[in-house]
Coordinates of C-alpha atoms in Angstrom, one line a residue:
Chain A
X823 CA 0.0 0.0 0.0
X824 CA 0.9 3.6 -0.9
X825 CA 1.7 5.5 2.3
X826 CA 3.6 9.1 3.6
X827 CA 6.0 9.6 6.7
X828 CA 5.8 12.6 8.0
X829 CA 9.5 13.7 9.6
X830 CA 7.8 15.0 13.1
X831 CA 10.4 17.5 13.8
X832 CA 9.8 19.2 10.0
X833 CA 6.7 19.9 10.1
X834 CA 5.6 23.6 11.0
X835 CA 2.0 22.8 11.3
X836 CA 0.5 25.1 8.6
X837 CA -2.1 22.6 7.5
X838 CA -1.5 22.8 4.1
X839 CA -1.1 18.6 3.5
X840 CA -4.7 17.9 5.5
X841 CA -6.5 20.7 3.3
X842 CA -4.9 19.4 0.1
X843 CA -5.2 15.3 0.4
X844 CA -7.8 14.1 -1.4
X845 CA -8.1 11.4 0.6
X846 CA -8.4 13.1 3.7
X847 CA -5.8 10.8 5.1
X848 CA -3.6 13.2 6.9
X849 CA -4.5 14.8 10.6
X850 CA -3.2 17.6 12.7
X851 CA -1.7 15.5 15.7
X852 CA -2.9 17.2 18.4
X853 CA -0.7 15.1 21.5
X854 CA 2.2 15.9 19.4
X855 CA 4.5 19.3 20.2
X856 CA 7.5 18.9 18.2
X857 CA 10.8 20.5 18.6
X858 CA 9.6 23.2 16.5
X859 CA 6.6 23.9 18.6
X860 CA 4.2 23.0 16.4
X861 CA 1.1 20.1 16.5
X862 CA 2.7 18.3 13.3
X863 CA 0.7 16.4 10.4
X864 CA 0.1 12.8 11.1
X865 CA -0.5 9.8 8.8
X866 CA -4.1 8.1 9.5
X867 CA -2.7 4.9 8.8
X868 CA -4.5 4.1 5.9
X869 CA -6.0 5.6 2.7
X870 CA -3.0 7.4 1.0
X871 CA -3.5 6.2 -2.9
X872 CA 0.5 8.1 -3.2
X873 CA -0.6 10.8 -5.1
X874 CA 1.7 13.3 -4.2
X875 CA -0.1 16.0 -3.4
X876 CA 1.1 16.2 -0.1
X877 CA 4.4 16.3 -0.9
X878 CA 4.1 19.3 -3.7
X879 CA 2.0 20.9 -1.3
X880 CA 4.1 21.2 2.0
X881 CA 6.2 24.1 1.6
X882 CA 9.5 22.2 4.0
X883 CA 11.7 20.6 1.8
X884 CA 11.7 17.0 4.4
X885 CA 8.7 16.9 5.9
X886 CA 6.7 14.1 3.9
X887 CA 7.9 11.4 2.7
X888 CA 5.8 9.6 0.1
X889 CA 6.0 5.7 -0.8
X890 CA 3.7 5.2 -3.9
X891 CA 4.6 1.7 -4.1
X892 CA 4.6 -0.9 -1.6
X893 CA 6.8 -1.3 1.1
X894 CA 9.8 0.7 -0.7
X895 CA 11.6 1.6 1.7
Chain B
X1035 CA 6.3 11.5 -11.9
X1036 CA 7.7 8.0 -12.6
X1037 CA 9.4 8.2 -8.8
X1038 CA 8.5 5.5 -6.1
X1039 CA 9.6 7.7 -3.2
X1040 CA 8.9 11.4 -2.8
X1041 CA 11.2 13.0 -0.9
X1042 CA 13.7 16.4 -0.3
X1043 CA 15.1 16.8 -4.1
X1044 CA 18.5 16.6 -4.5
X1045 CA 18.3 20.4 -5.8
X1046 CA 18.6 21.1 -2.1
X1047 CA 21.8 21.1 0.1
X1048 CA 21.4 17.5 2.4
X1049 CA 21.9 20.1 5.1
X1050 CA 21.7 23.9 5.6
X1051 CA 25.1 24.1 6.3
X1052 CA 25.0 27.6 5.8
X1053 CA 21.9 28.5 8.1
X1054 CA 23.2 29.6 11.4
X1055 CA 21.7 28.0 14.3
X1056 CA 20.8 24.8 15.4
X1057 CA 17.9 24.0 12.9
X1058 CA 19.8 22.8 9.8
X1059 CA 17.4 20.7 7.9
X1060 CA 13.9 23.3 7.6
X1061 CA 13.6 26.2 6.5
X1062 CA 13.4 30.2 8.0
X1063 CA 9.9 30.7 6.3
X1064 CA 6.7 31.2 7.8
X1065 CA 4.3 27.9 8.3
X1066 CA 2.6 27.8 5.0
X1067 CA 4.7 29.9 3.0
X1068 CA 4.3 30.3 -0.7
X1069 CA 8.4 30.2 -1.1
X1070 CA 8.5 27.0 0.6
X1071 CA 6.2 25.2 -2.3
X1072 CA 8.4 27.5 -5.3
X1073 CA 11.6 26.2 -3.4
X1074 CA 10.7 22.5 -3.6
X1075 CA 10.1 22.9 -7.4
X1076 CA 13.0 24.4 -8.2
X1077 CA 14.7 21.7 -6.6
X1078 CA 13.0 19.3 -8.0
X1079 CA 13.3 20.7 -11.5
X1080 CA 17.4 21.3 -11.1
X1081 CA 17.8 17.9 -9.8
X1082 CA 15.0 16.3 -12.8
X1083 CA 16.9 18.4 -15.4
X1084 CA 20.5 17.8 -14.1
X1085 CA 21.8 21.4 -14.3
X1086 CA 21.9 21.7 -10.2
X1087 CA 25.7 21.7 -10.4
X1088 CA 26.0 24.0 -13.2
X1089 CA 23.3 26.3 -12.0
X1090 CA 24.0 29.6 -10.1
X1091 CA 21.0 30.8 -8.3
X1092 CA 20.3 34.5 -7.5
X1093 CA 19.2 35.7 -4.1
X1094 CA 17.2 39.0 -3.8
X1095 CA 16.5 41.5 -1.4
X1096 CA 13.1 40.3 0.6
X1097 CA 12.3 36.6 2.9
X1098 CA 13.9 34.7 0.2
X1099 CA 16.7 36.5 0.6
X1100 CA 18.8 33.2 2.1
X1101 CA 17.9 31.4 -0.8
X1102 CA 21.3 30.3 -0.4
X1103 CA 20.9 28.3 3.1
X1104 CA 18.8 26.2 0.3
X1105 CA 19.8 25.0 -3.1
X1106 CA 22.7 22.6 -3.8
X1107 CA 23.6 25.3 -6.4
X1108 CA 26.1 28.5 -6.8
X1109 CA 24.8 31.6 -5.4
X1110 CA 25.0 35.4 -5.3
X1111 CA 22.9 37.9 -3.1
X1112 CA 22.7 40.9 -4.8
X1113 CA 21.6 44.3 -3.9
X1114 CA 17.7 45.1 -4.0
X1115 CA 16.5 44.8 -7.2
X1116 CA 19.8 44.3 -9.0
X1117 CA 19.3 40.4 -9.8
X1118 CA 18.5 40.9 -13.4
X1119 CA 21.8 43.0 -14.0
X1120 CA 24.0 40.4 -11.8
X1121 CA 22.3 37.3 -14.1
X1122 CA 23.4 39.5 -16.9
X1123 CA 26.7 39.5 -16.2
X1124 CA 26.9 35.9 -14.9
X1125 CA 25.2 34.2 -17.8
X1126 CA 27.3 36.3 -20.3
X1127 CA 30.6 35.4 -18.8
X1128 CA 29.6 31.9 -18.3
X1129 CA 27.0 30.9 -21.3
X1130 CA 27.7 27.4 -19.7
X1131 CA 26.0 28.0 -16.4
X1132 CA 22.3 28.0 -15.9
X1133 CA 21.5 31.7 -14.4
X1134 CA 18.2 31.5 -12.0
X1135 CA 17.0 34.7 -10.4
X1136 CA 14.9 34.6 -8.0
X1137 CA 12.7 37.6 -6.6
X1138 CA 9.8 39.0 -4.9
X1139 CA 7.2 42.0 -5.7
X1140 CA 8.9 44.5 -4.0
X1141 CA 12.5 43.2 -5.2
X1142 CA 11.2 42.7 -8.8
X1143 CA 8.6 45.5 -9.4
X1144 CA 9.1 48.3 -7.5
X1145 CA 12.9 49.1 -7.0
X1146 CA 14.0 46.7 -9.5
X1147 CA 11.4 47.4 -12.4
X1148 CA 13.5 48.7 -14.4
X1149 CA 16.8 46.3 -14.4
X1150 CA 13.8 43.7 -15.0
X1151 CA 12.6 45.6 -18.2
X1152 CA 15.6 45.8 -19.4
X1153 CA 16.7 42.5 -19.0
X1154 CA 13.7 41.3 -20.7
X1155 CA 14.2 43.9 -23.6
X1156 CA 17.4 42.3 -24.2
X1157 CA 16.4 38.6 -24.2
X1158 CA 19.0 37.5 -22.1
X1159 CA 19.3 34.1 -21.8
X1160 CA 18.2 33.6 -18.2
X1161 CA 15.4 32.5 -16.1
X1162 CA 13.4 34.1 -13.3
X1163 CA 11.0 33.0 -11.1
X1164 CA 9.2 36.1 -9.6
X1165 CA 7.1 35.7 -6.4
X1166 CA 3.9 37.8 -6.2
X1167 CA 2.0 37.9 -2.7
X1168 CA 1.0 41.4 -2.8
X1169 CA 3.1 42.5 0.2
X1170 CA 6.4 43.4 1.3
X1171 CA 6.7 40.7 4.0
X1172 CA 10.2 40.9 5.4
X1173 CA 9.9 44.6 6.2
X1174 CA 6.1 44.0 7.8
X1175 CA 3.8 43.5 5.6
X1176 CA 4.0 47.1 3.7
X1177 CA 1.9 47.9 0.2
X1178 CA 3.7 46.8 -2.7
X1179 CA 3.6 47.4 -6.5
X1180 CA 1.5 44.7 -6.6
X1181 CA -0.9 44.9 -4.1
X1182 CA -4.1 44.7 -4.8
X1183 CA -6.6 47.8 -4.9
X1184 CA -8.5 48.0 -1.3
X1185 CA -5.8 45.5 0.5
X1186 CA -4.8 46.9 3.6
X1187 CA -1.6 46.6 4.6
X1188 CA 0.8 48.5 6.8
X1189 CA 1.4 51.6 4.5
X1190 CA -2.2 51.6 3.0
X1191 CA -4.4 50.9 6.3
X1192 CA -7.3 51.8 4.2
X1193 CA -7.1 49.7 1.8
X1194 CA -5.6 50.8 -1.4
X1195 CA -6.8 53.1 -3.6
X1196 CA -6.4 53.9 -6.9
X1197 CA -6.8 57.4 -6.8
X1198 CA -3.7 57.5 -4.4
X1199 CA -1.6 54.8 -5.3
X1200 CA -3.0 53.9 -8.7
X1201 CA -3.6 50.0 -9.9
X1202 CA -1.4 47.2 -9.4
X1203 CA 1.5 46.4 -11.9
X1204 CA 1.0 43.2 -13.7
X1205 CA 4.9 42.1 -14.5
X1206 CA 4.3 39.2 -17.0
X1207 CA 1.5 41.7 -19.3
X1208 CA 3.9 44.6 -19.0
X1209 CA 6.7 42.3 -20.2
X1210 CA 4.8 40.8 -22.7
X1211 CA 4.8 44.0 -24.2
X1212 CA 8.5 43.2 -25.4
X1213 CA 9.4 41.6 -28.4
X1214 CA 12.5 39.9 -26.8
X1215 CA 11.4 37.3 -24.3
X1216 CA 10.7 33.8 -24.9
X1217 CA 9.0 32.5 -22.5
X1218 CA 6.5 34.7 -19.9
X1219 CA 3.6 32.6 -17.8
X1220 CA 1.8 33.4 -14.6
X1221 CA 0.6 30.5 -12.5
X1222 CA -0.4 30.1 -8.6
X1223 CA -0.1 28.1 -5.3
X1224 CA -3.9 28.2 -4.6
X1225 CA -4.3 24.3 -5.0
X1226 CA -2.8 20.8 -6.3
X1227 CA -4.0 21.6 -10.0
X1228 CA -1.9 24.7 -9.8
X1229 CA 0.9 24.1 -8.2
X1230 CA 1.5 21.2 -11.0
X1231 CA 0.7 23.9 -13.5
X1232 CA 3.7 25.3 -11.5
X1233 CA 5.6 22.5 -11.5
X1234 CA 5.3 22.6 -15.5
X1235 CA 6.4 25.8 -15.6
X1236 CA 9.5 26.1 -13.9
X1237 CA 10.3 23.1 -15.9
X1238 CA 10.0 25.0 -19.0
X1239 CA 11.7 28.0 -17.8
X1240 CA 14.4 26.4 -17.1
X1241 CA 14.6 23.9 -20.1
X1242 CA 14.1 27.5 -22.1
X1243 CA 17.6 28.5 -20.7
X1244 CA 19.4 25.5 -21.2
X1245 CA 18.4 25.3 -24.8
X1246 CA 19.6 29.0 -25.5
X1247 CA 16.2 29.9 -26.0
X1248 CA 16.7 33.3 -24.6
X1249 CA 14.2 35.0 -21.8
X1250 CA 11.7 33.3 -19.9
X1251 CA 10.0 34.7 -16.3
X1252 CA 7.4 33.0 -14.2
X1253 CA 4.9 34.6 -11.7
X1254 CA 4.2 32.9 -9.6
X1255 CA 1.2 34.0 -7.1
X1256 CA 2.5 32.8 -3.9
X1257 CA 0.7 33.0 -0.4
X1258 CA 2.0 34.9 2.5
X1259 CA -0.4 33.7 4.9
X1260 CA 1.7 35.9 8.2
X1261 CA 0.9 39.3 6.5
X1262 CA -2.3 38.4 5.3
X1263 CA -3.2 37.9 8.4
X1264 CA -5.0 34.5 7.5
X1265 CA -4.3 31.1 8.5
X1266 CA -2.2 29.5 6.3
X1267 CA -5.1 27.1 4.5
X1268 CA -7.5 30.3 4.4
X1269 CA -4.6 31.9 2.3
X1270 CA -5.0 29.7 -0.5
X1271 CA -8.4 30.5 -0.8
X1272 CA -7.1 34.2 -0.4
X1273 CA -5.2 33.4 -3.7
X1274 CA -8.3 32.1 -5.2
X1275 CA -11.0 35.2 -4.3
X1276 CA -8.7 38.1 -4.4
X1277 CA -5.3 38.0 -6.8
X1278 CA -6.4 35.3 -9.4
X1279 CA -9.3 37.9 -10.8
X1280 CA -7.2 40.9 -11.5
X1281 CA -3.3 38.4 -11.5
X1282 CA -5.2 36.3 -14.5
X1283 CA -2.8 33.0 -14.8
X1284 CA -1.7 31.8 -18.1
X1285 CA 1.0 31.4 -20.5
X1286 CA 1.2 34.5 -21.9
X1287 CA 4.2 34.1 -24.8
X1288 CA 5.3 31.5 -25.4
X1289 CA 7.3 31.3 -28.5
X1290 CA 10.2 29.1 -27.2
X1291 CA 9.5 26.9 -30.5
X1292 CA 9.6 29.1 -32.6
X1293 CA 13.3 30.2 -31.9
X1294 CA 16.7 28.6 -33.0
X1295 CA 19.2 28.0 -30.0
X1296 CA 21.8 30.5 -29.6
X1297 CA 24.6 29.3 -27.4
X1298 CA 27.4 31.8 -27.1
X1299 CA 30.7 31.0 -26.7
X1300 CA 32.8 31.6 -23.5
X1301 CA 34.4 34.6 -23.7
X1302 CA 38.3 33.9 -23.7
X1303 CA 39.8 37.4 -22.8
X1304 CA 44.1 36.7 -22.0
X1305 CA 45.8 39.5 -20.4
X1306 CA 47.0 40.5 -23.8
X1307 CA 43.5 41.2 -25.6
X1308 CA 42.5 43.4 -21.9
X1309 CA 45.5 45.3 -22.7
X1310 CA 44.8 45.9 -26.3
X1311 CA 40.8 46.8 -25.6
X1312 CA 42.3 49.7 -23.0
X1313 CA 45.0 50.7 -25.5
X1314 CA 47.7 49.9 -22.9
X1315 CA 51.1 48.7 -24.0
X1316 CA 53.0 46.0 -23.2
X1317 CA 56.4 47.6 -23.0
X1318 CA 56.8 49.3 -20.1
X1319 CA 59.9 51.4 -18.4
X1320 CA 60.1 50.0 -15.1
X1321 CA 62.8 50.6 -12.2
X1322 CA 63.5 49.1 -8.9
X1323 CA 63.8 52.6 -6.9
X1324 CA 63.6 53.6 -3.3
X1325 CA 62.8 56.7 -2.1
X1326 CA 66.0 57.3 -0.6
X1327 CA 68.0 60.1 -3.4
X1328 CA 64.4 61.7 -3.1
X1329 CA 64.7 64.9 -0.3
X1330 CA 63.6 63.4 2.7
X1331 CA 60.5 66.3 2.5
X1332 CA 59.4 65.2 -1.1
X1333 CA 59.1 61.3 0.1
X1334 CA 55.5 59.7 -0.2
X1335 CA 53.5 63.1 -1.2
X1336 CA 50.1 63.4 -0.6
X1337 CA 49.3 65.8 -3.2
X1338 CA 46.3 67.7 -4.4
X1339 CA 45.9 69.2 -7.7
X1340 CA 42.9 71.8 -7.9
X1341 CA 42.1 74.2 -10.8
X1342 CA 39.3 74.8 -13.3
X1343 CA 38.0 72.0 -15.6
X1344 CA 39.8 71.7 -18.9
X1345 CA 43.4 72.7 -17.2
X1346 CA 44.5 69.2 -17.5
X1347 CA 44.1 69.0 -13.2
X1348 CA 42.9 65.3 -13.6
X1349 CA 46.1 63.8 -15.9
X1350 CA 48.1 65.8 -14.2
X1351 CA 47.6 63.6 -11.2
X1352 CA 47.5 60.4 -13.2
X1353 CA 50.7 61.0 -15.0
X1354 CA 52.4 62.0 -11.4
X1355 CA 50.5 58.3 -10.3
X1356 CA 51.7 56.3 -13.4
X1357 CA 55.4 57.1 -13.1
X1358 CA 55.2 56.4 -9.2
X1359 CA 53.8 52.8 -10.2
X1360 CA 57.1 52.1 -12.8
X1361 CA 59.0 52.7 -9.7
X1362 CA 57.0 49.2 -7.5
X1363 CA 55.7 52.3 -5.5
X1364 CA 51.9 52.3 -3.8
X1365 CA 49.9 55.2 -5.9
X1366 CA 46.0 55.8 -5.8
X1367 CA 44.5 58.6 -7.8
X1368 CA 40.6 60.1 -7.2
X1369 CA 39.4 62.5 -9.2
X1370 CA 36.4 65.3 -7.9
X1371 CA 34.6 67.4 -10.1
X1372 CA 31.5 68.8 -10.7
X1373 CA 28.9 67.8 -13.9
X1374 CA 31.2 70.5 -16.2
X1375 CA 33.9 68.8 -18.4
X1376 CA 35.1 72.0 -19.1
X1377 CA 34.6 75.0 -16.9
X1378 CA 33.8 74.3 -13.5
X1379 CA 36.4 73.8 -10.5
X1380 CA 38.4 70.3 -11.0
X1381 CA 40.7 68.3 -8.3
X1382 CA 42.9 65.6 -8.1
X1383 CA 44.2 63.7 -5.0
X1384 CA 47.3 61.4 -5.4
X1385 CA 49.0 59.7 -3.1
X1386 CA 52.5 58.1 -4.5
X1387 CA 54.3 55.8 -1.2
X1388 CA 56.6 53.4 -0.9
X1389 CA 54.4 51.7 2.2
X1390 CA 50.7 50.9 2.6
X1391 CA 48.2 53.8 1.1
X1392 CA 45.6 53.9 4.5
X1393 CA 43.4 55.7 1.9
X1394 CA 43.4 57.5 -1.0
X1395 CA 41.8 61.0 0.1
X1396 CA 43.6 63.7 0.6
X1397 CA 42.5 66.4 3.4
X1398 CA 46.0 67.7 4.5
X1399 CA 47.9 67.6 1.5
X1400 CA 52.3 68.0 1.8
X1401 CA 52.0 69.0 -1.9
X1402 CA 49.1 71.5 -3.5
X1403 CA 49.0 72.5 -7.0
X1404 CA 46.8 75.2 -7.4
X1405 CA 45.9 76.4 -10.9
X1406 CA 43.6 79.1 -10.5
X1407 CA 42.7 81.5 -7.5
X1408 CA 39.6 79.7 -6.2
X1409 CA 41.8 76.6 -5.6
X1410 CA 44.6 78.4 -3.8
X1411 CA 42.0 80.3 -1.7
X1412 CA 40.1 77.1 -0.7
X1413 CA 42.9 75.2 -0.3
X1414 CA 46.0 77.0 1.1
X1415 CA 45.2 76.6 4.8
X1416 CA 44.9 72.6 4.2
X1417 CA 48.6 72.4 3.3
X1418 CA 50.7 70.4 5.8
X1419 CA 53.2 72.7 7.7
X1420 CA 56.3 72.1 5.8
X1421 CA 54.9 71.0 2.1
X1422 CA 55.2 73.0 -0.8
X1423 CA 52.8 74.9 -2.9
X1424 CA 53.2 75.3 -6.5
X1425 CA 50.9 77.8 -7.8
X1426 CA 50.2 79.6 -11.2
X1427 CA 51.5 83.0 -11.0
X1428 CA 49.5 83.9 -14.5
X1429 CA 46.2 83.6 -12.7
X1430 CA 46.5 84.2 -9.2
X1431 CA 47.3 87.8 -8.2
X1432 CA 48.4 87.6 -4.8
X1433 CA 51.1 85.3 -3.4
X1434 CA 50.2 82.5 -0.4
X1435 CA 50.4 83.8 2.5
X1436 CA 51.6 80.9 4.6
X1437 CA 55.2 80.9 6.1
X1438 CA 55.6 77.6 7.2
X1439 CA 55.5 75.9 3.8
X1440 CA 57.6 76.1 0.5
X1441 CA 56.0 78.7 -2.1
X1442 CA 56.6 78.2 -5.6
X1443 CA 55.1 80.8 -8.2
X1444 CA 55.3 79.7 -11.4
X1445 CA 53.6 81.2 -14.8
X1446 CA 52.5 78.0 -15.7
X1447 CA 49.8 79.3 -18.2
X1448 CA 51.7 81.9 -19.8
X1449 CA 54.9 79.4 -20.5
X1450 CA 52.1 77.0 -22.3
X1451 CA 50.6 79.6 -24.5
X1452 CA 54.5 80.4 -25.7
X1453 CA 54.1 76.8 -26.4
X1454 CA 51.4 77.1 -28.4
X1455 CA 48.5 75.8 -26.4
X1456 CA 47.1 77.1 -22.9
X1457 CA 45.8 73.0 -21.9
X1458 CA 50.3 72.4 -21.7
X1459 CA 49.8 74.3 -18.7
X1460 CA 49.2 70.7 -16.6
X1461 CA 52.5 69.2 -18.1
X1462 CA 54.2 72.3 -17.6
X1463 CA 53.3 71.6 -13.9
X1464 CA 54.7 68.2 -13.8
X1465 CA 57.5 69.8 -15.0
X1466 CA 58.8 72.1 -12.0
X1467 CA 57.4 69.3 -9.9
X1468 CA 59.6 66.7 -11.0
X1469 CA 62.6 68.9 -10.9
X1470 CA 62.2 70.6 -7.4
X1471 CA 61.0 67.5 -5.8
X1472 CA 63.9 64.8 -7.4
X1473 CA 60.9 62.1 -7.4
X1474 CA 60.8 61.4 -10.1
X1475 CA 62.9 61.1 -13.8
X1476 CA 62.5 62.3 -17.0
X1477 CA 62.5 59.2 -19.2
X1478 CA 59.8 57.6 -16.2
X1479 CA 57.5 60.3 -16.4
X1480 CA 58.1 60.4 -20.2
X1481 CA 56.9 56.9 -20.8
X1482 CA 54.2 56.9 -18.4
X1483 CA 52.9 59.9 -20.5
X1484 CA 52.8 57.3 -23.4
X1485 CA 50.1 55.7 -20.9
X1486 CA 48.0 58.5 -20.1
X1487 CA 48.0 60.5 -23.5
X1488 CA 46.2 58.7 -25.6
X1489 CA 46.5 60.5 -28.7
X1490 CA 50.5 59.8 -30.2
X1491 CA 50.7 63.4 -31.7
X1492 CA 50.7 64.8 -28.5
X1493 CA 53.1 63.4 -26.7
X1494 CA 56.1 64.8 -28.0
X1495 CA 54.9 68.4 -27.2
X1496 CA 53.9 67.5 -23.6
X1497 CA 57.3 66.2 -23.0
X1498 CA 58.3 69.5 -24.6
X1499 CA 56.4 71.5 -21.9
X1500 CA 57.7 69.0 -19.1
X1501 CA 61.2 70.1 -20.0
X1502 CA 60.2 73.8 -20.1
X1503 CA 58.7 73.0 -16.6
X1504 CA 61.3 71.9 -15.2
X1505 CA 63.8 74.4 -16.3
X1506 CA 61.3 77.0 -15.0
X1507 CA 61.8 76.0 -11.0

């Protein structure tokens, strides 16, 4: 299955990954302040089809990691 | 997108080696920041297209400013605005490298609009990626060229107007107006759809460069959610309602097909061909001299040279600072002079030393030369106690009145119109000062007139009035 990491520490917050999946996959992970300070983007586990959008979306250069393809990894 | 794993393109330095602090692997922009999205495409496009280590990326004025922390790429940050001019240079020095600038509203429209035009206007061969979000947003959020009729912002806190301010300057129409550039597109960040619209586009701008295609900018309409004051998912919507209906995206020329490559080669310039282009010779007098048969009171002179424009005051120092040089001696020569080039009041400062020069200006000069009687007047009193003034008895009516320095009156005027021409009058200078002052020798200053003088038919009557000079003292 398809599936993103999201590097905890990267992540400012802004959102901009849980507005843009179309899959509505990703969360704001709210028992999560990371060293940044910020609630960071979680992975619900399942329903990422490894579009992408994610990725282009986030405006960090490490944040998400996207597998398309199965267990790559 | 035939990738498996999406991840930090290799357009990017593995580390920000060069962002201070402890935070080495994200960025210094705001949450949700429009630059953040352009960065990772311009990554992704230098690392796709395989130009990352040939490329030398811009930095402007503005948050993207550190551009450099970024991109596994060469990089200059220029002064505000002045990334169009700095590409210039860079692309036509190296047609090899690919020349990115990047640039913001205020950077790119407003104090650098017109090193923009003219870039455009002359098709360079470069590519720029120009970030629109309406707003100055280092500086705090002030109006911009581009901001958007009614926005508020720090310097328009009721909204802009057009009465006042007047309407917002679309870049890519106003340089579509041009015949030269290639390539000219607007897109935005507002969603997915566009920001792979974007993704296309900075991919062609690029590829535009490498094929020697010639000019090619993109706009890109980029959210700055901080001095919108919006959260950062509202401010894509804030792309949507407010910039896309007056910002229209599109590809607005595109005529990169329709154009044969042009590839330039590097400029091979040798020593020899600088020294041709500036009319300098190769053969130069030269002498290992020390100061030392020079009166101790003559060695290292700080001297001014002061008259009306058109006396010559301005070679006349740069012949004195050309025969220092022949000797291995420290010179430095500054010229000052109003907009006249003939007429108004002229000066020279030189310094000639055998040490360090701490700086070129001279305030306190140990040798004055004052042509006229404005420049003895004005400068008299500035003369170090000890020095020597040389001035022109044919013009000035009264002698200086200081005791504690050397006065020398010489008719320097009158002695070049027996020559035949009143503009000898500078040589005739260099003349007495060569011959009351032992530093320096005829054939020296003879051959570093050769320099100076450009014209050949002149030089043999200069060195005429240098002789009469010098028997004159």
């Amino acid at each position: 299955m398809p599936k993103i990491v999201v590097q905890i520490d990267h992540c400012k917050g802004c959102g901009m990954c849980i507005d843009a999946c179309p899959q509505k996959c990703i969360e704001e992970d709210s028992d999560v302040l990371n060293k940044l300070g910020y609630h960071p983007a979680k992975y619900k586990g399942e329903g990422c089809i490894g579009c992408g959008i994610c990725f282009y979306t986030c405006p960090e250069p490490d944040a998400i990691i996207v597998y398309k393809k199965d267990e790559v990894a | 997108m035939a990738k498996d794993i999406l991840r930090k393109p290799g357009g990017f330095m593995d580390t920000f080696v060069y962002k201070p602090g402890h935070d080495k692997k994200n960025t210094h922009y705001c949450p949700g920041c429009g630059h953040g999205i352009l960065h990772k495409l311009i990554a992704e496009a230098l690392e796709d297209l395989g130009v990352a280590d040939r490329t030398i990326m811009i930095s402007p004025v503005g948050c993207s400013v550190f551009v450099y922390y970024y991109f596994a790429t060469g990089n200059i940050q220029v002064a505000h605005g002045r990334a169009p001019a700095v590409a210039t240079g860079l692309k036509r020095a190296n047609p090899d490298s690919i020349v990115i600038s990047y640039q913001g509203d205020g950077d790119l429209a407003a104090i650098g609009g017109n090193n923009i035009l003219q870039a455009a206007n002359r098709g360079e061969n470069i590519t720029v990626f120009f970030v629109n979000n309406a707003i100055y947003g280092m500086t705090g959020g002030q109006m911009a060229p581009t901001t958007l009729v009614g926005q508020k912002t720090m310097t328009s806190p009721y909204g802009r107007s057009v009465e006042n301010e007047g309407h917002p300057i679309k870049i890519v129409e106003l340089l579509n107006a041009l015949e030269s550039p290639a390539y000219l597109e607007r897109t935005t960040l507002e969603d997915s759809k566009n920001i792979a619209k974007t993704r296309k586009a900075v991919r062609k701008a690029i590829q535009c460069q490498i094929d020697g295609k010639g000019f090619s900018l993109v706009e890109v309409l980029a959210m700055c959610p901080s001095q919108w004051r919006v959260s950062p998912v509202e401010s894509k919507k804030w792309i949507t309602d407010n910039m896309v209906p007056y910002f229209t995206p599109g590809v607005k020329r595109d005529v990169i097909d329709e154009r044969e490559g042009y590839y330039p080669e590097r400029p091979e310039i040798g020593s020899e061909t600088i020294l041709e282009l500036l009319g300098l010779r190769k053969e130069k007098l030269f002498r290992d001299r020390s100061m030392s048969d020079v009166p101790e009171k003559y060695r290292n002179p700080q001297i001014k040279v002061a008259g009306f424009g058109g006396q010559g005051v301005l070679l006349l120092g740069q012949t004195l600072a050309e025969a220092g040089m022949r000797y291995g001696w420290n010179v430095s020569w500054i010229p000052s002079y109003g907009p006249e080039m003939r007429g108004g009041t002229a000066n020279c400062q030189v310094n000639i030393s055998e040490g360090p020069i701490g700086s070129p200006v001279v305030d306190f000069p140990t040798i004055l030369v004052a042509l006229n009687k404005p420049s003895l007047d004005k400068f008299e009193e500035s003369v170090q106690p000890g020095g020597i003034i040389f001035y022109n008895t044919s013009m000035i009516d009264r002698k200086p009145a200081r005791t504690d320095v050397e006065v020398i009156g010489v008719p320097f005027s009158e002695i070049a119109d027996e020559l035949g021409n009143l503009r000898f009058a500078n040589m005739v200078v260099v003349g007495s000062i060569l011959a009351k002052t032992k530093l320096i020798e005829m054939d020296i200053v003879k051959d570093a007139l050769a320099e100076v003088i450009h014209h050949k038919k002149f030089i043999e009557p200069n060195i005429v009035a240098i002789e009469r000079g010098a028997s004159a003292v």
